[in-house]
Amino acid sequence: MKCENCGKEEVHFHYASNINGNITEKHLCAECAAKLGFSDMPVFRPEMSFEDALARLFGARPNRRMFSGYGMLFPAYVVPTVGMIVPSPAAGGAGTQTEAPPAEIKPEIDPEMQKRREINILREQMRAAADAEDYEKAAAIRDSIKNLENGENS
């Protein structure tokens, strides 16, 4: 296919736009695309960072301090498992924690949620026993499920 503009070179550039239902398509060679200003258009690729996209749109680099790293906008970080505030790395706080975190942190599980988990595990065991044709074991597991559902401990 030949260039729509000069008619000499092969097409290397295809431009399509849809503005309010008005579709425009251009098939141009590299030279004509550059002459008509299509080479300066912002192109977004998946590997581009947010910072690069802003630079292409606005023609300038954003504030490097602001985008130097994820989460660097905050003066301090909260350590979620311990709940203590640690100063940001910019303030010399990276790794300056004086208290050691607890050796083991046990999350509190809602008793009702724990009961539902146990029932689901037992139901899976009951299905496996029934599939293996071990009906006595399946019946015993069924009784355990009923006891748990009725609030009895077995």
Short mmCIF file of C-alpha atoms in Angstrom, two decimals, residues 119-131 137-138 141-142:
data_model
loop_
_atom_site.label_atom_id
_atom_site.label_comp_id
_atom_site.label_asym_id
_atom_site.label_seq_id
_atom_site.Cartn_x
_atom_site.Cartn_y
_atom_site.Cartn_z
CA ILE A 119 -18.03 -27.64 59.20
CA ASN A 120 -16.72 -27.08 55.66
CA ILE A 121 -13.68 -29.28 56.34
CA LEU A 122 -15.92 -32.01 57.75
CA ARG A 123 -18.24 -31.79 54.72
CA GLU A 124 -15.27 -32.31 52.40
CA GLN A 125 -14.17 -35.31 54.50
CA MET A 126 -17.73 -36.68 54.39
CA ARG A 127 -17.84 -36.38 50.58
CA ALA A 128 -14.46 -38.11 50.30
CA ALA A 129 -15.64 -40.92 52.59
CA ALA A 130 -18.85 -41.34 50.59
CA ASP A 131 -16.89 -41.38 47.32
CA LYS A 137 -17.24 -43.01 58.42
CA ALA A 138 -19.41 -40.66 56.32
CA ILE A 141 -18.81 -37.24 60.09
CA ARG A 142 -22.41 -36.27 59.26
#
